[in-house]
Coordinates of C-alpha atoms and ligand atoms in Angstrom, one line a residue:
X265 CA 99.5 101.4 109.3
X266 CA 99.9 99.1 112.4
X267 CA 97.0 96.7 113.1
X268 CA 96.6 94.7 116.2
X269 CA 93.4 92.7 116.7
X270 CA 91.7 95.4 118.7
X271 CA 93.7 98.5 117.8
X272 CA 94.9 100.3 114.7
X273 CA 97.5 103.2 114.3
X274 CA 97.1 105.2 111.2
X275 CA 98.8 108.2 109.8
X276 CA 97.0 111.3 111.1
X277 CA 94.0 112.1 108.9
X278 CA 92.8 115.3 107.1
X279 CA 89.3 116.4 106.5
X280 CA 89.0 117.6 102.9
X281 CA 85.6 119.2 103.2
X282 CA 84.4 121.0 106.4
X283 CA 82.0 123.7 107.6
X284 CA 83.4 125.5 110.6
X285 CA 81.0 128.4 110.5
X286 CA 82.0 131.5 112.6
X287 CA 81.7 133.2 116.0
X288 CA 80.5 131.2 118.9
X289 CA 79.7 128.1 116.7
X290 CA 83.3 128.1 115.3
X291 CA 84.7 128.1 118.8
X292 CA 82.3 125.3 119.9
X293 CA 82.8 123.0 116.9
X294 CA 86.5 123.5 116.0
X295 CA 88.0 121.5 118.8
X296 CA 86.3 118.3 117.6
X297 CA 88.1 118.5 114.3
X298 CA 91.4 119.8 115.6
X299 CA 91.8 117.0 118.1
X300 CA 91.9 114.4 115.4
X301 CA 92.6 116.0 112.0
X302 CA 95.8 117.9 111.0
X303 CA 94.4 119.9 108.2
X304 CA 90.9 120.7 106.8
X305 CA 89.6 122.4 103.7
X306 CA 87.2 124.9 105.1
X307 CA 84.1 125.9 103.3
X308 CA 83.4 129.5 102.5
X309 CA 79.5 129.6 102.6
X310 CA 79.5 132.0 105.6
X311 CA 77.1 135.0 105.7
X312 CA 78.5 137.0 103.9
X313 CA 80.5 134.4 101.9
X314 CA 84.3 134.4 101.5
X315 CA 84.7 136.3 98.3
X316 CA 87.9 138.3 98.8
X317 CA 91.4 137.9 100.1
X318 CA 90.7 140.1 103.0
X319 CA 87.7 138.1 104.1
X320 CA 89.7 134.9 103.7
X321 CA 92.6 136.2 105.8
X322 CA 90.4 137.5 108.5
X323 CA 88.5 134.2 108.6
X324 CA 91.7 132.3 108.8
X325 CA 92.7 134.4 111.8
X326 CA 89.4 133.8 113.6
X327 CA 89.9 130.0 113.1
X328 CA 93.4 130.3 114.4
X329 CA 92.2 132.2 117.4
X330 CA 89.7 129.5 118.1
X331 CA 92.1 126.6 117.8
X332 CA 92.7 124.9 121.1
X333 CA 96.1 125.3 122.6
X334 CA 98.2 122.1 122.1
X335 CA 96.9 121.3 118.7
X336 CA 98.5 122.3 115.5
X337 CA 95.4 122.2 113.2
X338 CA 95.8 123.9 109.9
X339 CA 92.8 125.4 108.0
X340 CA 92.9 125.6 104.3
X341 CA 90.6 128.4 103.2
X342 CA 88.4 128.4 100.0
X343 CA 87.1 131.1 97.8
X344 CA 83.4 131.2 97.1
X345 CA 82.9 131.7 93.5
X346 CA 80.2 134.3 92.4
X347 CA 79.3 135.4 88.9
X348 CA 81.5 138.3 89.0
X349 CA 84.5 137.0 91.1
X350 CA 87.6 138.9 90.0
X351 CA 90.2 136.7 88.3
X352 CA 93.0 139.1 89.6
X353 CA 91.7 138.6 93.2
X354 CA 91.5 134.8 92.8
X355 CA 95.0 134.5 91.3
X356 CA 96.6 136.8 93.8
X357 CA 94.8 134.9 96.7
X358 CA 96.1 131.5 95.4
X359 CA 99.6 132.7 94.7
X360 CA 99.8 134.2 98.1
X361 CA 98.4 131.0 99.7
X362 CA 95.3 132.6 101.1
X363 CA 92.9 130.7 99.0
X364 CA 93.7 127.0 98.8
X365 CA 91.0 126.2 96.3
X366 CA 87.8 127.7 95.0
X367 CA 84.3 126.3 95.7
X368 CA 81.6 126.3 93.1
X369 CA 78.0 126.4 94.5
X370 CA 75.4 126.6 91.8
X371 CA 73.2 129.5 93.0
X372 CA 70.6 128.4 95.6
X373 CA 71.8 124.8 95.6
X374 CA 72.2 124.6 99.4
X375 CA 72.8 126.6 102.6
X376 CA 74.1 130.0 102.0
X377 CA 74.5 129.6 98.3
X378 CA 72.3 132.4 97.1
X379 CA 75.4 134.4 95.9
X380 CA 76.6 131.3 94.0
X381 CA 77.1 131.0 90.4
X382 CA 73.9 131.4 88.2
X383 CA 75.4 130.3 85.0
X384 CA 78.7 128.4 84.5
X385 CA 79.5 130.4 81.3
X386 CA 79.8 133.5 83.5
X387 CA 82.8 132.1 85.3
X388 CA 84.4 130.3 82.3
X389 CA 87.3 132.8 82.4
X390 CA 87.8 131.8 86.1
X391 CA 87.9 128.1 85.2
X392 CA 90.6 129.0 82.4
X393 CA 92.6 130.8 85.0
X394 CA 92.4 127.9 87.5
X395 CA 93.3 125.5 84.9
X396 CA 96.4 127.5 84.0
X397 CA 97.6 128.0 87.6
X398 CA 96.7 124.6 88.8
X399 CA 94.1 125.8 91.5
X400 CA 91.7 123.1 92.4
X401 CA 87.9 123.5 91.8
X402 CA 85.6 122.0 94.4
X403 CA 82.1 121.5 93.2
X404 CA 78.7 121.1 94.9
X405 CA 77.5 119.0 92.0
X406 CA 73.6 119.3 91.9
X407 CA 71.4 121.1 89.4
X408 CA 69.1 123.6 90.9
X409 CA 66.2 123.3 88.6
X410 CA 63.2 122.8 90.9
X411 CA 61.4 120.7 88.2
X412 CA 64.2 118.1 88.5
X413 CA 63.5 115.5 91.2
X414 CA 65.8 116.2 94.2
X415 CA 67.1 112.5 94.0
X416 CA 68.3 113.0 90.4
X417 CA 70.0 116.3 90.8
X418 CA 73.6 114.9 91.2
X419 CA 73.4 112.5 88.3
X420 CA 71.9 115.2 86.0
X421 CA 74.6 117.7 87.0
X422 CA 77.3 115.3 85.9
X423 CA 75.7 114.9 82.5
X424 CA 74.7 118.4 81.9
X425 CA 77.4 120.4 83.4
X426 CA 80.4 118.4 84.7
X427 CA 81.2 116.5 81.5
X428 CA 81.1 119.7 79.4
X429 CA 83.3 121.5 81.9
X430 CA 85.9 118.8 81.9
X431 CA 85.8 118.6 78.1
X432 CA 86.4 122.4 77.9
X433 CA 89.0 122.5 80.7
X434 CA 90.9 119.2 80.5
X435 CA 93.6 120.2 82.8
X436 CA 91.3 121.6 85.5
X437 CA 91.8 119.7 88.8
X438 CA 88.3 119.1 90.2
X439 CA 86.9 117.5 93.4
X440 CA 83.3 116.4 93.2
X441 CA 82.2 116.9 96.8
X442 CA 80.1 114.6 99.0
X443 CA 79.1 112.2 96.3
X444 CA 76.0 110.1 96.8
X445 CA 75.3 108.2 93.6
X446 CA 76.4 105.2 91.6
X447 CA 76.5 107.6 88.6
X448 CA 79.1 109.9 90.4
X449 CA 81.1 106.9 91.5
X450 CA 81.3 105.5 87.9
X451 CA 82.0 109.0 86.4
X452 CA 84.9 109.7 88.8
X453 CA 86.4 106.3 88.4
X454 CA 86.5 106.6 84.7
X455 CA 87.5 110.2 84.2
X456 CA 91.2 110.2 84.7
X457 CA 93.5 111.7 87.3
X458 CA 92.2 115.3 87.2
X459 CA 89.1 114.4 89.2
X460 CA 88.5 112.9 92.6
X461 CA 85.6 112.8 95.0
X462 CA 85.0 113.1 98.7
X463 CA 82.6 110.9 100.6
X464 CA 81.0 111.7 103.9
X465 CA 80.5 109.4 106.8
X466 CA 76.7 110.0 106.8
X467 CA 76.2 108.9 103.3
X468 CA 78.0 105.7 104.2
X469 CA 75.6 105.0 107.1
X470 CA 72.2 106.3 106.0
X471 CA 69.9 105.9 103.1
X472 CA 66.8 108.0 102.2
X473 CA 64.5 105.8 104.3
X474 CA 66.4 107.0 107.4
X475 CA 64.9 110.5 107.0
X476 CA 61.5 109.0 107.3
X477 CA 62.0 106.3 110.0
X478 CA 59.0 106.5 112.3
X479 CA 58.5 110.2 111.5
X480 CA 60.3 113.0 109.7
X481 CA 63.9 113.1 110.9
X482 CA 65.5 116.3 110.0
X483 CA 68.8 115.2 111.6
X484 CA 69.4 113.0 108.5
X485 CA 68.5 115.9 106.1
X486 CA 71.6 117.0 104.1
X487 CA 72.4 118.0 100.7
X488 CA 73.0 116.2 98.5
X489 CA 70.2 114.3 100.1
X490 CA 70.8 110.6 100.9
X491 CA 69.7 108.2 98.2
X492 CA 68.4 104.6 97.8
X493 CA 70.2 101.7 99.5
X494 CA 71.9 100.6 96.4
X495 CA 73.7 103.9 96.1
X496 CA 74.8 103.6 99.8
X497 CA 76.2 100.2 99.2
X498 CA 78.1 101.4 96.2
X499 CA 79.5 104.3 98.2
X500 CA 80.7 101.9 100.9
X501 CA 82.4 99.8 98.2
X502 CA 84.0 102.9 96.6
X503 CA 85.2 104.4 99.9
X504 CA 86.7 101.2 101.1
X505 CA 88.0 100.1 97.8
X506 CA 91.5 101.5 98.1
X507 CA 91.0 103.5 95.0
X508 CA 92.9 106.8 95.2
X509 CA 90.1 108.9 93.6
X510 CA 87.9 108.6 96.7
X511 CA 88.9 110.3 99.9
X512 CA 87.6 111.6 103.3
X513 CA 85.6 114.7 103.5
X514 CA 83.1 114.9 106.3
X515 CA 81.0 117.8 105.2
X516 CA 80.3 118.2 108.9
X517 CA 77.7 121.0 108.8
X518 CA 76.5 122.2 112.2
X519 CA 73.1 123.9 112.5
X520 CA 71.5 125.1 115.7
X521 CA 68.8 122.9 117.0
X522 CA 66.1 125.4 116.5
X523 CA 66.9 125.6 112.8
X524 CA 67.0 121.9 112.5
X525 CA 63.7 121.4 114.1
X526 CA 62.0 124.2 112.0
X527 CA 59.2 123.3 109.6
X528 CA 61.7 124.2 107.0
X529 CA 64.8 122.5 108.4
X530 CA 68.3 123.4 107.3
X531 CA 70.4 120.8 105.4
X532 CA 73.4 119.6 107.2
X533 CA 74.7 116.9 109.4
X534 CA 77.1 117.7 112.2
X535 CA 79.5 114.7 112.3
X536 CA 82.8 116.1 113.4
X537 CA 82.7 114.8 117.0
X538 CA 83.0 111.2 116.0
X539 CA 83.9 111.4 112.3
X540 CA 86.9 109.1 112.1
X541 CA 85.2 106.7 114.4
X542 CA 82.2 106.6 112.2
X543 CA 84.4 105.9 109.1
X544 CA 86.2 103.2 111.0
X545 CA 83.0 101.5 111.8
X546 CA 82.2 101.3 108.0
X547 CA 85.7 100.1 107.0
X548 CA 85.5 97.4 109.8
X549 CA 82.1 96.3 108.7
X550 CA 83.3 96.1 105.1
X551 CA 86.3 94.0 106.2
X552 CA 88.6 96.8 104.8
X553 CA 90.3 98.3 107.9
X554 CA 93.7 98.1 106.0
X555 CA 92.3 100.7 103.6
X556 CA 91.2 103.2 106.2
X557 CA 94.5 104.9 106.3
X558 CA 94.9 105.6 102.6
X559 CA 91.3 106.9 102.4
X560 CA 91.6 109.1 105.5
X561 CA 95.3 110.3 105.4
X562 CA 96.9 109.7 102.0
X563 CA 94.8 109.9 98.9
X564 CA 93.5 113.5 99.6
X565 CA 96.9 114.9 100.4
X566 CA 98.3 113.3 97.2
X567 CA 95.5 114.7 95.1
X568 CA 96.1 118.1 96.5
X569 CA 99.9 117.7 96.2
X570 CA 100.5 118.3 99.9
X571 CA 102.8 116.4 102.0
X572 CA 101.6 113.4 104.1
X573 CA 101.2 114.0 107.8
X574 CA 104.0 112.4 109.8
X575 CA 102.3 111.8 113.1
X576 CA 99.6 109.3 113.8
X577 CA 96.4 108.5 115.8
X578 CA 95.4 105.2 117.3
X579 CA 91.9 103.9 117.1
X580 CA 90.8 101.1 119.5
X581 CA 87.8 98.8 119.4
X582 CA 86.1 100.2 122.4
X583 CA 82.3 100.8 122.7
X584 CA 81.1 104.2 123.6
X585 CA 77.8 106.1 123.4
X586 CA 77.7 109.3 121.4
X587 CA 76.6 112.5 123.3
X588 CA 73.0 113.3 122.5
X589 CA 73.6 117.1 122.2
X590 CA 76.3 119.7 122.6
X591 CA 75.3 123.0 124.4
X592 CA 77.1 126.3 124.1
X593 CA 76.4 130.1 124.4
X594 CA 76.0 132.1 121.2
X595 CA 77.3 135.7 120.8
X596 CA 74.4 137.1 122.7
X597 CA 74.8 134.6 125.7
X598 CA 71.8 132.6 124.6
X599 CA 72.0 128.9 125.0
X600 CA 72.4 127.0 121.7
X601 CA 72.6 123.3 121.0
X602 CA 73.8 121.2 118.1
X603 CA 73.0 117.5 117.8
X604 CA 75.8 115.3 116.4
X605 CA 75.5 112.4 113.9
X606 CA 75.0 109.1 115.7
X607 CA 73.5 111.0 118.7
X608 CA 72.8 108.4 121.5
X609 CA 74.1 105.5 119.4
X610 CA 76.8 103.1 120.2
X611 CA 80.0 103.3 118.2
X612 CA 82.5 100.5 118.4
X613 CA 85.7 102.5 117.7
X614 CA 87.3 105.1 119.9
X615 CA 90.3 107.3 119.3
X616 CA 92.8 106.9 122.1
X617 CA 93.7 110.2 123.6
X618 CA 97.4 109.5 124.3
X619 CA 98.6 109.6 120.7
X620 CA 101.7 111.4 119.6
X621 CA 100.7 114.9 118.6
Ligands
DOR1128 O1 74.0 119.5 103.9 C1 74.6 120.3 103.6 N1 75.0 121.3 104.5 N2 75.1 120.5 102.3 C2 75.7 121.5 101.9 O2 76.0 121.5 100.7 C3 76.0 122.7 102.8 C4 75.9 122.4 104.2 C5 75.8 123.5 105.1 O3 76.6 124.6 104.9 O4 75.0 123.5 106.0
ZN1129 ZN1 79.7 121.1 102.4

């Protein structure tokens, strides 16, 4: 990393947790990621979800077809675990480099998760296989019991499911995705080298009050839902700490405007247009810009045993206002719009366009 007073040059980052969707949305949102990030782990919660090698290869091809010329973005495709996912298919897909990892959605925990796992014991053979072959397990760590308060669902998942899972499969390599609580931070820090966690930009910027500031703001509704301010502060400390168990994963999750504005709004925050700038703002505010590079560009690759990127990006301290909304045409030529995180706000860091990739 090179740091001048108003500029920093960091190794090119990767996004270890991303929703690219499909079709016209894929083409509309992918350029934002591909212009900055070299690689991204792409989530499989499409409709229908990615549950076979065939579906994964075809999706990878569609992503490749939508990748803007002049970028060398590399998508890493994940398998969506279901109760009856075939171990043979999972192993073959992993060995043949089609599936990079497998994603565990407890059934009905979030967007497009109704085909997820209803009972972890049903996929215990899959966990044993993944442990043996070294395939990473990516977890949406929340319980789905509607009687449990939504703000407690992550912490209870850790106690009730994650601890026993790690006890029964001590060699399984796990990423607890988009953590939101002090309990998750403590658990990941204390649980050894086989577990790490991603942290989103939005959970570093907003707390649960932001969803109710002056009215009901569905743009700030995501899952896991933002928690109290003390959790946000702890997440900022964890992300900027320089500890290798915490790394970048945006969880950028675009939903069309009409679905965000619905009386039953979809969970998800679309942050990919200014994700690295959003993180840079937090690291700057915390006086930890020297740790931005390891969080964004090194710890994730090391955990996933991938080479570090060799090129770089440059961020400059330069104010700009975030676009209020992006418009595009859907598959039926209807106008669709997505609103980005920080819409209309001023951000103080900009990516310089003349970087060397
Ligand atoms: O807020 C979220 N949106 N959380 C998730 O877990 C899924 C994601 C989506 O796919 O929209
Ligand atoms: Zn996600």
